[in-house]
Coordinates of C-alpha atoms in Angstrom, one line a residue:
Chain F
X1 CA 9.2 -9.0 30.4
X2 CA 6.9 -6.9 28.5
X3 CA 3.8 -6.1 29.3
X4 CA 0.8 -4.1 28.1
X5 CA -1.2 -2.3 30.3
X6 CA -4.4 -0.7 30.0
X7 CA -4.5 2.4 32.6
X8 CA -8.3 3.7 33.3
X9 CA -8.6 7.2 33.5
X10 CA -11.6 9.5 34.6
X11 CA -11.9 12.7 33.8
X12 CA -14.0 15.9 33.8
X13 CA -13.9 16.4 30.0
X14 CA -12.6 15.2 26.8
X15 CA -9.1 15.6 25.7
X16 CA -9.1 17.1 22.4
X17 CA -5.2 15.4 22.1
X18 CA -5.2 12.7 24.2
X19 CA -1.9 10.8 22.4
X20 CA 0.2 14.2 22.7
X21 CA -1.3 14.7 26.6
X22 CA -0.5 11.2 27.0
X23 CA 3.2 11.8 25.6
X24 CA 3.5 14.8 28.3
X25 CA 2.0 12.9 31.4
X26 CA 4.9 9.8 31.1
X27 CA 8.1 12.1 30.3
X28 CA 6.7 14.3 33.6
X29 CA 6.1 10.9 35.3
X30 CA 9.8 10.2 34.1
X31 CA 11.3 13.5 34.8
X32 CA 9.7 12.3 38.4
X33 CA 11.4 9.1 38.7
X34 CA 14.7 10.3 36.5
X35 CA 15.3 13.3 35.9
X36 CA 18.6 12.4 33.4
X37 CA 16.8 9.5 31.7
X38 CA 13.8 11.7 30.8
X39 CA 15.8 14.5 29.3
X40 CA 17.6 11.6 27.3
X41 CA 15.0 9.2 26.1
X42 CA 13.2 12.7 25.0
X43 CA 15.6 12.7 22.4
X44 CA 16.1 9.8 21.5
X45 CA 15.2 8.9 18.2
X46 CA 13.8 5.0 19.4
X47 CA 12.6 4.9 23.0
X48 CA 11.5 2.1 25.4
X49 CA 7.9 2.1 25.0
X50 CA 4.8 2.6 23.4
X51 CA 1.9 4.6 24.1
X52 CA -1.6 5.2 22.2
X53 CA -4.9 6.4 24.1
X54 CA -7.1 3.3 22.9
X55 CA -10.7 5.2 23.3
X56 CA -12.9 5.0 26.2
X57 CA -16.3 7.8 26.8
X58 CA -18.5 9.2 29.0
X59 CA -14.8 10.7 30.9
X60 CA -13.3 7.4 30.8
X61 CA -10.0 7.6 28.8
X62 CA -8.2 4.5 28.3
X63 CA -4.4 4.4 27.7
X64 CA -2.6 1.5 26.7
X65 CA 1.5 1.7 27.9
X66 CA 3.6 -0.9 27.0
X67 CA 7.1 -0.9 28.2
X68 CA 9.6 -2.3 26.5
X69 CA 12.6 -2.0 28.5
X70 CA 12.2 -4.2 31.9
X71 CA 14.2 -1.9 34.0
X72 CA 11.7 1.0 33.2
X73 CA 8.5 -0.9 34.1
X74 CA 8.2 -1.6 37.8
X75 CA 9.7 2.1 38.3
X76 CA 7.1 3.5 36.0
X77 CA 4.2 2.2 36.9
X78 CA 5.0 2.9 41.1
X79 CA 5.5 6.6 40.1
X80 CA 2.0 6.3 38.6
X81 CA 0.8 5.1 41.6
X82 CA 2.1 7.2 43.5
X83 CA 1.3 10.6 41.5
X84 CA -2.2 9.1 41.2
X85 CA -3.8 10.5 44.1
X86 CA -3.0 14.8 43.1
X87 CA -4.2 13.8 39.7
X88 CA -2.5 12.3 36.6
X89 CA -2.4 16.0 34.5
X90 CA -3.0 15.6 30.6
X91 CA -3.0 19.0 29.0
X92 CA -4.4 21.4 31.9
X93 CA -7.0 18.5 33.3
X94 CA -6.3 16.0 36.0
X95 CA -7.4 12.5 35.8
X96 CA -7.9 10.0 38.3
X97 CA -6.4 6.6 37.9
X98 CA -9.6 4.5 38.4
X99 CA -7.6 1.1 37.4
X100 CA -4.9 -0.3 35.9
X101 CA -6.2 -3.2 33.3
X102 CA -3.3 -5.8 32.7
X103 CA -5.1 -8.9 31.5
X104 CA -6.3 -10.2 28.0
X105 CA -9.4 -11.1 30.3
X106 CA -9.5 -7.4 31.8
X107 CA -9.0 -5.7 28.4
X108 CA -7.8 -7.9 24.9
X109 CA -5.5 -5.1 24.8
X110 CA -3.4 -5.7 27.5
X111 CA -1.1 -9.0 28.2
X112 CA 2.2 -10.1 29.2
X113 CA 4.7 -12.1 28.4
X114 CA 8.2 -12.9 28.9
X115 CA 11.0 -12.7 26.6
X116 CA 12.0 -15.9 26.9
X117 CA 8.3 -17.1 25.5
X118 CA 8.6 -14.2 22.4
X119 CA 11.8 -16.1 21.5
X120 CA 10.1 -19.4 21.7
X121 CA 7.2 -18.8 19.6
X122 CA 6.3 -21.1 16.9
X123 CA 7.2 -20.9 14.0
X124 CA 5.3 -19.3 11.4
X125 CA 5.3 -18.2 7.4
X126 CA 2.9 -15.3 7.4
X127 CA 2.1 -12.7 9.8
X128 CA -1.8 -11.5 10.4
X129 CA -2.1 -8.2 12.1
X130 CA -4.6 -5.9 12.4
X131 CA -3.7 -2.1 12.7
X132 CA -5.9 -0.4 15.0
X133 CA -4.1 2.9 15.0
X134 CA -2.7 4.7 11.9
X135 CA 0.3 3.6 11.1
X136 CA 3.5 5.4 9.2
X137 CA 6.8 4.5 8.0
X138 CA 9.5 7.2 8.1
X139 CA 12.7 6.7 6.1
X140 CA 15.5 9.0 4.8
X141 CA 16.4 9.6 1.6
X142 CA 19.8 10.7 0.6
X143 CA 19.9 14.7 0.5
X144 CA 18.5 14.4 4.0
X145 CA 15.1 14.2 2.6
X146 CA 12.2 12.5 5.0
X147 CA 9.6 10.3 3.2
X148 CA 6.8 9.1 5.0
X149 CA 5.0 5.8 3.5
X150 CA 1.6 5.2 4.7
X151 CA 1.3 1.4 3.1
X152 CA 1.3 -1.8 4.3
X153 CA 4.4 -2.9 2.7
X154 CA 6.0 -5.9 3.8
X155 CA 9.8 -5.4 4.0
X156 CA 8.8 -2.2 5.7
X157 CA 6.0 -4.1 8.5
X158 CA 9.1 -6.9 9.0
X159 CA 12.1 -4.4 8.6
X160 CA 10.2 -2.1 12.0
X161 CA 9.6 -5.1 14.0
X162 CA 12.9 -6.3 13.1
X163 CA 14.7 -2.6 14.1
X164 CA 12.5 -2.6 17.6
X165 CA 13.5 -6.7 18.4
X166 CA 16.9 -5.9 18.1
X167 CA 17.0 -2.6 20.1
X168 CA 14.7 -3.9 22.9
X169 CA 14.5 -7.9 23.2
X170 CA 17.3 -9.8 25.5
X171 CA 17.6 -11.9 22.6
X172 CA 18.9 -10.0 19.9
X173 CA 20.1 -11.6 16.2
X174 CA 23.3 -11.9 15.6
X175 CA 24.6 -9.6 12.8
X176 CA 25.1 -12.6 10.3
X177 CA 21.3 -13.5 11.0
X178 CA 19.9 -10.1 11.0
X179 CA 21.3 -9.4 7.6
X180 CA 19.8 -12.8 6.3
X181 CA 16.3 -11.9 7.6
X182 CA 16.9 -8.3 6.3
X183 CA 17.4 -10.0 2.8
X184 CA 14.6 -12.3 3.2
X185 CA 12.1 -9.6 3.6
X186 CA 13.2 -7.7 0.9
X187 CA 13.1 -10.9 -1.4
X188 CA 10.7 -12.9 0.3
X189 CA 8.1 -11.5 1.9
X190 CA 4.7 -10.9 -0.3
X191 CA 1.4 -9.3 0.5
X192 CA -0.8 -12.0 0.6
X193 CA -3.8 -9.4 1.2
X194 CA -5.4 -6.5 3.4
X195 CA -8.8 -5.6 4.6
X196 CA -10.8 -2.4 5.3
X197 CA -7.2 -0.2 4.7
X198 CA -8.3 3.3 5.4
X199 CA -6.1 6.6 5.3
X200 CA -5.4 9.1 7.9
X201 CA -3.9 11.9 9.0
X202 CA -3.0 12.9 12.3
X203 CA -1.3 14.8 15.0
X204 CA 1.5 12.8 16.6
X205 CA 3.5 15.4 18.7
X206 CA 4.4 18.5 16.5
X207 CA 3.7 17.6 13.2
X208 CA 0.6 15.8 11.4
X209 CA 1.5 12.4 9.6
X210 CA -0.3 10.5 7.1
X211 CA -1.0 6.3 8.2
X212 CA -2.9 3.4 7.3
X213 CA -5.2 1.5 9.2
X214 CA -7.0 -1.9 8.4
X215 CA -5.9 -5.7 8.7
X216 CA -2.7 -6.9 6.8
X217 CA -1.8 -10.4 6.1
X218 CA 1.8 -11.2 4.9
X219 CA 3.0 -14.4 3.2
X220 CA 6.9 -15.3 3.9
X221 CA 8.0 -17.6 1.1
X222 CA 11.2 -18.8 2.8
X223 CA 10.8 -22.4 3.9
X224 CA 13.8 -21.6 5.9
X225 CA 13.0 -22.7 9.6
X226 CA 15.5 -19.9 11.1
X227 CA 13.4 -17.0 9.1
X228 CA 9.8 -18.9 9.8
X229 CA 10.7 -19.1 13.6
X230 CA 12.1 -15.1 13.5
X231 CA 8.6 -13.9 11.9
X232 CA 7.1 -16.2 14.9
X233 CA 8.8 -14.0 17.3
X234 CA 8.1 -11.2 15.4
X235 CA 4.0 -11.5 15.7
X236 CA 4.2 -12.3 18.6
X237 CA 6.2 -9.7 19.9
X238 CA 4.2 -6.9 17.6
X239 CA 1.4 -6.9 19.9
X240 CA 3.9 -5.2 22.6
X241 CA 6.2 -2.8 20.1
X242 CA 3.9 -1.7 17.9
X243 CA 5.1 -1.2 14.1
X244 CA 6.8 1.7 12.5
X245 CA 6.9 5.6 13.7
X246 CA 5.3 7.6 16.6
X247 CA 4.4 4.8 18.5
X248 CA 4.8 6.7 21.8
X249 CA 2.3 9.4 20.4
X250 CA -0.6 6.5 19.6
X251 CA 0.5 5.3 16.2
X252 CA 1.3 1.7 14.7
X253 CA -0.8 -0.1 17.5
X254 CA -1.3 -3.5 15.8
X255 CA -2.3 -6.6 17.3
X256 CA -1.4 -10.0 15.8
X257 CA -4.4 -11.9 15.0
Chain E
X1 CA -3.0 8.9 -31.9
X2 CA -4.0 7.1 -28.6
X3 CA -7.7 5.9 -28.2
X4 CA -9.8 4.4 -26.1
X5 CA -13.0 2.6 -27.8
X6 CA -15.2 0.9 -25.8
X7 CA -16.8 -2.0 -27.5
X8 CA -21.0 -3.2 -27.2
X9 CA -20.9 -6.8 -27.7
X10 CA -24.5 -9.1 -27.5
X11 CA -24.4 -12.8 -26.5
X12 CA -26.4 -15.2 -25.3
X13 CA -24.8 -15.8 -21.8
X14 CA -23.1 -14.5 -19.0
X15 CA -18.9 -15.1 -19.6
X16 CA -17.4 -17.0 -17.1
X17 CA -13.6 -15.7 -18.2
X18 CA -14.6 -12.2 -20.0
X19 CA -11.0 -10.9 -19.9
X20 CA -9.7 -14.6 -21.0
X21 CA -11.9 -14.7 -23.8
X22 CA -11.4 -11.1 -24.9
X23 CA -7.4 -11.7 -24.9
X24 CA -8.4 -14.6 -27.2
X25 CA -10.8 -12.9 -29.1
X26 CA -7.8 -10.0 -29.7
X27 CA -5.3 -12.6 -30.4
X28 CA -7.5 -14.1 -33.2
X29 CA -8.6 -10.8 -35.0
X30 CA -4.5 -9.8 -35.2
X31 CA -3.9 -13.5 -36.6
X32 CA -6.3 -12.5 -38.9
X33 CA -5.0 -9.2 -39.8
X34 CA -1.0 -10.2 -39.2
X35 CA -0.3 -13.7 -38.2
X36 CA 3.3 -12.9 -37.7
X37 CA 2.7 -10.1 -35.5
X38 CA -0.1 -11.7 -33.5
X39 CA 3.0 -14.6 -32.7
X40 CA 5.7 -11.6 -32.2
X41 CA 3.1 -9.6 -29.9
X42 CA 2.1 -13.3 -28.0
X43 CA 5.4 -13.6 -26.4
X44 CA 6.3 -9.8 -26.2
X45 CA 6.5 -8.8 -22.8
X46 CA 5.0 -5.0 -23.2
X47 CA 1.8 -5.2 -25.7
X48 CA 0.5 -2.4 -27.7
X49 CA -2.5 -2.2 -26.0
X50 CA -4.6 -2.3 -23.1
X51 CA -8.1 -4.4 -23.0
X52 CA -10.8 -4.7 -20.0
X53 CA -14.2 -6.2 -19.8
X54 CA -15.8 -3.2 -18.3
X55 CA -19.4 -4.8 -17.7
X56 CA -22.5 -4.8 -19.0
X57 CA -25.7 -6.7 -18.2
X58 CA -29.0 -8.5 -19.5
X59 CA -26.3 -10.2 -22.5
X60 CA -24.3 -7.1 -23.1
X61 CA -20.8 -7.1 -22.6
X62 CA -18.5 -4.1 -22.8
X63 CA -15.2 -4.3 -23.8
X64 CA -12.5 -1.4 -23.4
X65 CA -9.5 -1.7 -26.2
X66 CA -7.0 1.2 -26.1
X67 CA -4.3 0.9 -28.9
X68 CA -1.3 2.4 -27.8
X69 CA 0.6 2.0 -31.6
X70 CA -1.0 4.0 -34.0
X71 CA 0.0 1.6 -36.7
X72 CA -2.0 -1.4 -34.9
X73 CA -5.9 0.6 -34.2
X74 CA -7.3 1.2 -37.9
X75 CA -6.3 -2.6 -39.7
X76 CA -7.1 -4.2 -36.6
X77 CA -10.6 -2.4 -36.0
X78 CA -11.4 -2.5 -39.4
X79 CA -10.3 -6.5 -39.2
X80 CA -12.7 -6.3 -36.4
X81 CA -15.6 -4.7 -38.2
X82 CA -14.8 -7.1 -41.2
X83 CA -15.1 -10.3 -38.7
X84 CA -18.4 -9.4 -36.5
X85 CA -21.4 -10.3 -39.1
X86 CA -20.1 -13.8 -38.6
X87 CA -20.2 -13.7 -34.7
X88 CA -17.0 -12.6 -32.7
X89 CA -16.0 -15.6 -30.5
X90 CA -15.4 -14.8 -27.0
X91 CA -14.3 -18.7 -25.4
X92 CA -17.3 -20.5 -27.8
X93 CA -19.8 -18.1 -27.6
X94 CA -20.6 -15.6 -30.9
X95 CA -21.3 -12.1 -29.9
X96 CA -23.0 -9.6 -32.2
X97 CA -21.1 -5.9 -32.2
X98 CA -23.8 -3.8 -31.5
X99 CA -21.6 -0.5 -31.2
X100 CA -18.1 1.3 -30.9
X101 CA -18.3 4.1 -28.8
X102 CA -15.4 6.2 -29.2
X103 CA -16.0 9.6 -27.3
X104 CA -16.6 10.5 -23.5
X105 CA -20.1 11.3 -24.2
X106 CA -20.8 7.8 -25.6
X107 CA -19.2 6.4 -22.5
X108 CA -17.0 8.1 -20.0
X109 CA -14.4 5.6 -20.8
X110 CA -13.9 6.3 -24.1
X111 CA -11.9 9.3 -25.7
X112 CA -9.1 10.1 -28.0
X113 CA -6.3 12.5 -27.9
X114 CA -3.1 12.7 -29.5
X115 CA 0.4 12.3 -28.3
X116 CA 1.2 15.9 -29.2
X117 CA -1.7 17.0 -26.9
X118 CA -0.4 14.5 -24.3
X119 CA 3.2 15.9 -25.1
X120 CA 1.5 19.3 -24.3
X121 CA -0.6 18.0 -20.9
X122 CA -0.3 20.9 -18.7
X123 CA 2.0 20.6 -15.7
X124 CA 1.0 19.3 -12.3
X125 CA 2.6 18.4 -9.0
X126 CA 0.2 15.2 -8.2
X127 CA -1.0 12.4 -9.5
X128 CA -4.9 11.7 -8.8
X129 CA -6.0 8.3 -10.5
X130 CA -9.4 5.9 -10.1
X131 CA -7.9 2.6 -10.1
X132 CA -10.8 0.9 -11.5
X133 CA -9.8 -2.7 -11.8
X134 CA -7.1 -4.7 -9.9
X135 CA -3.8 -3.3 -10.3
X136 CA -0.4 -4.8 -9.7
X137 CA 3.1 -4.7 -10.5
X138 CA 5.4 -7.6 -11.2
X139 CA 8.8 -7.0 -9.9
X140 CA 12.0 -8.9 -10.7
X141 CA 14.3 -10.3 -8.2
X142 CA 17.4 -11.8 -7.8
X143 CA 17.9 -14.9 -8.5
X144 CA 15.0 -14.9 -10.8
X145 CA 12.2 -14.9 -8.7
X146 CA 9.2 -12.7 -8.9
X147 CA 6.9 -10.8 -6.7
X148 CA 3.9 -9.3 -7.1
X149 CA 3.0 -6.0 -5.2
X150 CA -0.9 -4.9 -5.0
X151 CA -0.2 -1.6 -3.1
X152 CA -0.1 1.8 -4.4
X153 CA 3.2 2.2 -4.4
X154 CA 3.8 5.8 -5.7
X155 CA 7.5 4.9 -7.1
X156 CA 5.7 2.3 -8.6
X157 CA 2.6 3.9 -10.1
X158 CA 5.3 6.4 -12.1
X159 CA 7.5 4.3 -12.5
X160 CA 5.1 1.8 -14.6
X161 CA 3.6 4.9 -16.5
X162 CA 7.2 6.0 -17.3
X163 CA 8.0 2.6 -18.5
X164 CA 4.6 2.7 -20.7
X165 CA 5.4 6.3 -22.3
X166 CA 8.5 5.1 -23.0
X167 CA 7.8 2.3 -25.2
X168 CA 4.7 4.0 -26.6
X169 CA 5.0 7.4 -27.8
X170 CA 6.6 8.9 -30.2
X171 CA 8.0 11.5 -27.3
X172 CA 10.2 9.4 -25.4
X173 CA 12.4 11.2 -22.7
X174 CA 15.9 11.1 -23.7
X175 CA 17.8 8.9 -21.4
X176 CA 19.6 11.7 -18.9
X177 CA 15.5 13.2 -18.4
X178 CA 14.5 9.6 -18.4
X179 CA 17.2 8.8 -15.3
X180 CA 16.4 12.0 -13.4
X181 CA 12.8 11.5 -13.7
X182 CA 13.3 7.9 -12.1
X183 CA 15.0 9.2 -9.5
X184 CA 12.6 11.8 -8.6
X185 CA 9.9 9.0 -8.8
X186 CA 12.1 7.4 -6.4
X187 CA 13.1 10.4 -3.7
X188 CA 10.1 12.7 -4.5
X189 CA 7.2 11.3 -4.6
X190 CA 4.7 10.6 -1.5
X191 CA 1.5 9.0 -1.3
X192 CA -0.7 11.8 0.0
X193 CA -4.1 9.5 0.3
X194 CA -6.5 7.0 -0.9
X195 CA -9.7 6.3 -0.8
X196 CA -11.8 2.8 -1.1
X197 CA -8.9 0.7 -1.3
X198 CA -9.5 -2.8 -1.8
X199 CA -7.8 -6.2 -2.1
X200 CA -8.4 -8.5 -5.0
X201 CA -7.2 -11.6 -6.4
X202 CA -7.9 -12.1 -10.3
X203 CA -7.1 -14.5 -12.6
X204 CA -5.2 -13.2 -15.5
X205 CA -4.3 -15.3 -18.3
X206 CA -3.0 -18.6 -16.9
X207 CA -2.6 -17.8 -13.7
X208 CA -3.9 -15.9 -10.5
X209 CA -2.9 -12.3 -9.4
X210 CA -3.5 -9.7 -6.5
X211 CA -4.2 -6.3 -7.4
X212 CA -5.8 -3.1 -5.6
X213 CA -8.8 -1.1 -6.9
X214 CA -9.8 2.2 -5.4
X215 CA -8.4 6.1 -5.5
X216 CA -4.7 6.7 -5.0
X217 CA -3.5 10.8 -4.6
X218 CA 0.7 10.8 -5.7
X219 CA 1.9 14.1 -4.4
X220 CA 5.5 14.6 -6.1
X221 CA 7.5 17.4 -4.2
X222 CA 10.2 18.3 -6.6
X223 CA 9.6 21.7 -8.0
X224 CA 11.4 21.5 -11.1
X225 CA 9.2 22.1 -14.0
X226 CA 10.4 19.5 -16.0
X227 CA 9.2 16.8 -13.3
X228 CA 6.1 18.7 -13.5
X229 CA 5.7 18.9 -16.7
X230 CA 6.4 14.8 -16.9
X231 CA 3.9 14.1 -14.4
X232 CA 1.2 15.9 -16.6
X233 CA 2.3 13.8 -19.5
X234 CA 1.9 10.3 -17.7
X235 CA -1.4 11.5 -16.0
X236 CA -3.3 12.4 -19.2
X237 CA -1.3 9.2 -20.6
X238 CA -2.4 7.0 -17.7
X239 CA -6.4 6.9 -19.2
X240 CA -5.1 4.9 -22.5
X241 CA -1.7 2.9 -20.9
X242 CA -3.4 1.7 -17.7
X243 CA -1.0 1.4 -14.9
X244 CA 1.4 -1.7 -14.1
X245 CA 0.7 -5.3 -15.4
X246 CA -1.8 -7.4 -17.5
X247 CA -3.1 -4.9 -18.8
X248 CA -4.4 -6.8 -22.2
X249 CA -6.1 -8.9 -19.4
X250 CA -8.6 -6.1 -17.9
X251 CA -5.9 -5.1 -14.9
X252 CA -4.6 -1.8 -14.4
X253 CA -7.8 0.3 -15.9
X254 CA -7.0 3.7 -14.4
X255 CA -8.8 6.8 -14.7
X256 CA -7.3 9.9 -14.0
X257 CA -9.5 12.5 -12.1

């Protein structure tokens, strides 16, 4: 079932790097509650969940978690609970968990669903989604070469949420489907328009990365009822996964309008 | 020699299609001056030349015209001097020609150069253009179907400025530099920023197109002086080719920086 939750933090002072504090409080909350899984999902090049400090002043930090893998949630969030009361550390500072926002009605943020209702969402032939974080795409290029593309591209939106519903959803296409969809967003899928698209650059773990932020709409030509109900489940389900890279350091937070 | 002229028309009215009318105006002076060509050009996919309304206002209109073939800019601006004592029809309204101003001092998007001092553009490592009216490239696709991308693609940008130089000057890249510079285009170029990006939709002849406006920074990271040398080239060139499509119908003004 995933979730997104809004945790409520107080603290004495700012965090000049909340996202990479952030990072280091839930792999020491992991380390806590699994030592082996920790030390793996470090390294692992797509992990279960998606992180990004959403704001918040006056020593209020806000930090929205959504877990992606349902074996990883209940665990999680008790460790939080229970390491609470010393102090949650980010960088050198501890902060107190003041509450844990898991509501549209708490915070428009946060929100649950279940899988079940992610595969059964409507059909649909453009997604709407506003990116509220900046938001990269990495890919390689042969010679080993990284390229980063900070633009709303649509094969590259569907072809991320695609990648994370197959690694984390219950529901998974079948090879024969993904390719199809694969094919359709490369053919088929058209910027239909954006709004207020702005440029970054920031710190997301070691290295700086450019993004883009701003509202994206994207028009699916395919009358095709399998691809119109995949970019239904797809919307829906950006809200918890988040689009393209670093989304456990605060980047590609998007929420489907 | 490439130009850019930039054209003082007086009418009566306001133009409701100033772009439209222009094309037709255009279309009707070459008639004039080369009936065949003007049928040739018509249906030619690439057109030697690039014209945008620009602006103007209290009955002033300002029309950019950039001949890219030398052979086309003195008949068809003398055909043009020739035609406006009668009134120059833009849709069915007679404008006057009150000047041609043909330097940067006259108007900063005006100027001349020539293709050996384009040849001989100094090398660079980025692209920095002012995308001054709605830009877009028209890709093919299998199966015959076509889509339109309004993004500042940075493969795309070079790749439509490589396309342009090609056809154009009398310089064309022999086909192995041509190959290797695509591919660099391809691997080696990165979108390092933009500024004031905005979504349009124009219409453009018959029909209607999205397009982006606002200031794109290309960072290419090959080091080879060749690629650098290129990229110097299609910058300077970039002020009289405009960038990607409809360009004889005020898209694609660019203005490098």
């Amino acid at each position: 079932m995933p979730y997104a939750v809004v945790l409520e933090l107080l603290g004495d002072k700012p965090l000049l790097y909340p996202a990479k504090y952030a990072h280091g409080l839930f792999f020491a909350l992991l380390s806590r509650l699994d030592p082996q899984l920790a030390a793996r999902l470090h390294g692992a090049p797509r992990k279960p969940f998606t992180l990004a400090p959403i704001g918040g002043r006056d020593g209020v930090l806000l930090l929205r978690f959504t877990p992606l893998d349902d074996a990883l949630f209940a665990p999680l969030l008790r460790t939080l609970l229970e390491a609470a009361p010393e102090g949650l550390l980010l960088g050198d500072s501890p902060f107190r968990l003041r509450r844990v926002l898991a509501t549209p009605e708490a915070h428009p943020l946060a929100g649950a669903t279940s899988w079940e209702a992610l595969r059964l969402a409507p059909p649909r032939n453009r997604l709407h989604l506003r990116f509220l974080s900046p938001t990269v795409f990495i890919t390689s290029k042969p010679g080993g070469r990284t390229r980063f593309t900070p633009l709303p591209e649509p094969r590259l939106i569907l072809g991320s949420l695609l990648d994370k519903w197959q690694a984390h959803s219950p529901y998974p296409f079948n090879p024969k489907e993904e390719a199809a969809l694969r094919e359709l967003f490369e053919l088929d899928a058209e910027l239909a328009g954006f709004h207020e698209l702005r440029f970054h650059r920031v710190q997301a773990g070691k290295a700086f990365f450019p993004g883009f932020t701003g509202e994206v709409r994207v028009k699916l030509w395919s009358e095709s009822l399998d691809a119109q109900e995949a970019l239904g489940r797809l919307h829906a389900f950006s809200f918890f996964s988040g689009v393209g890279a670093k989304t456990t350091y605060g980047m590609g937070l998007a929420k489907p309008i």
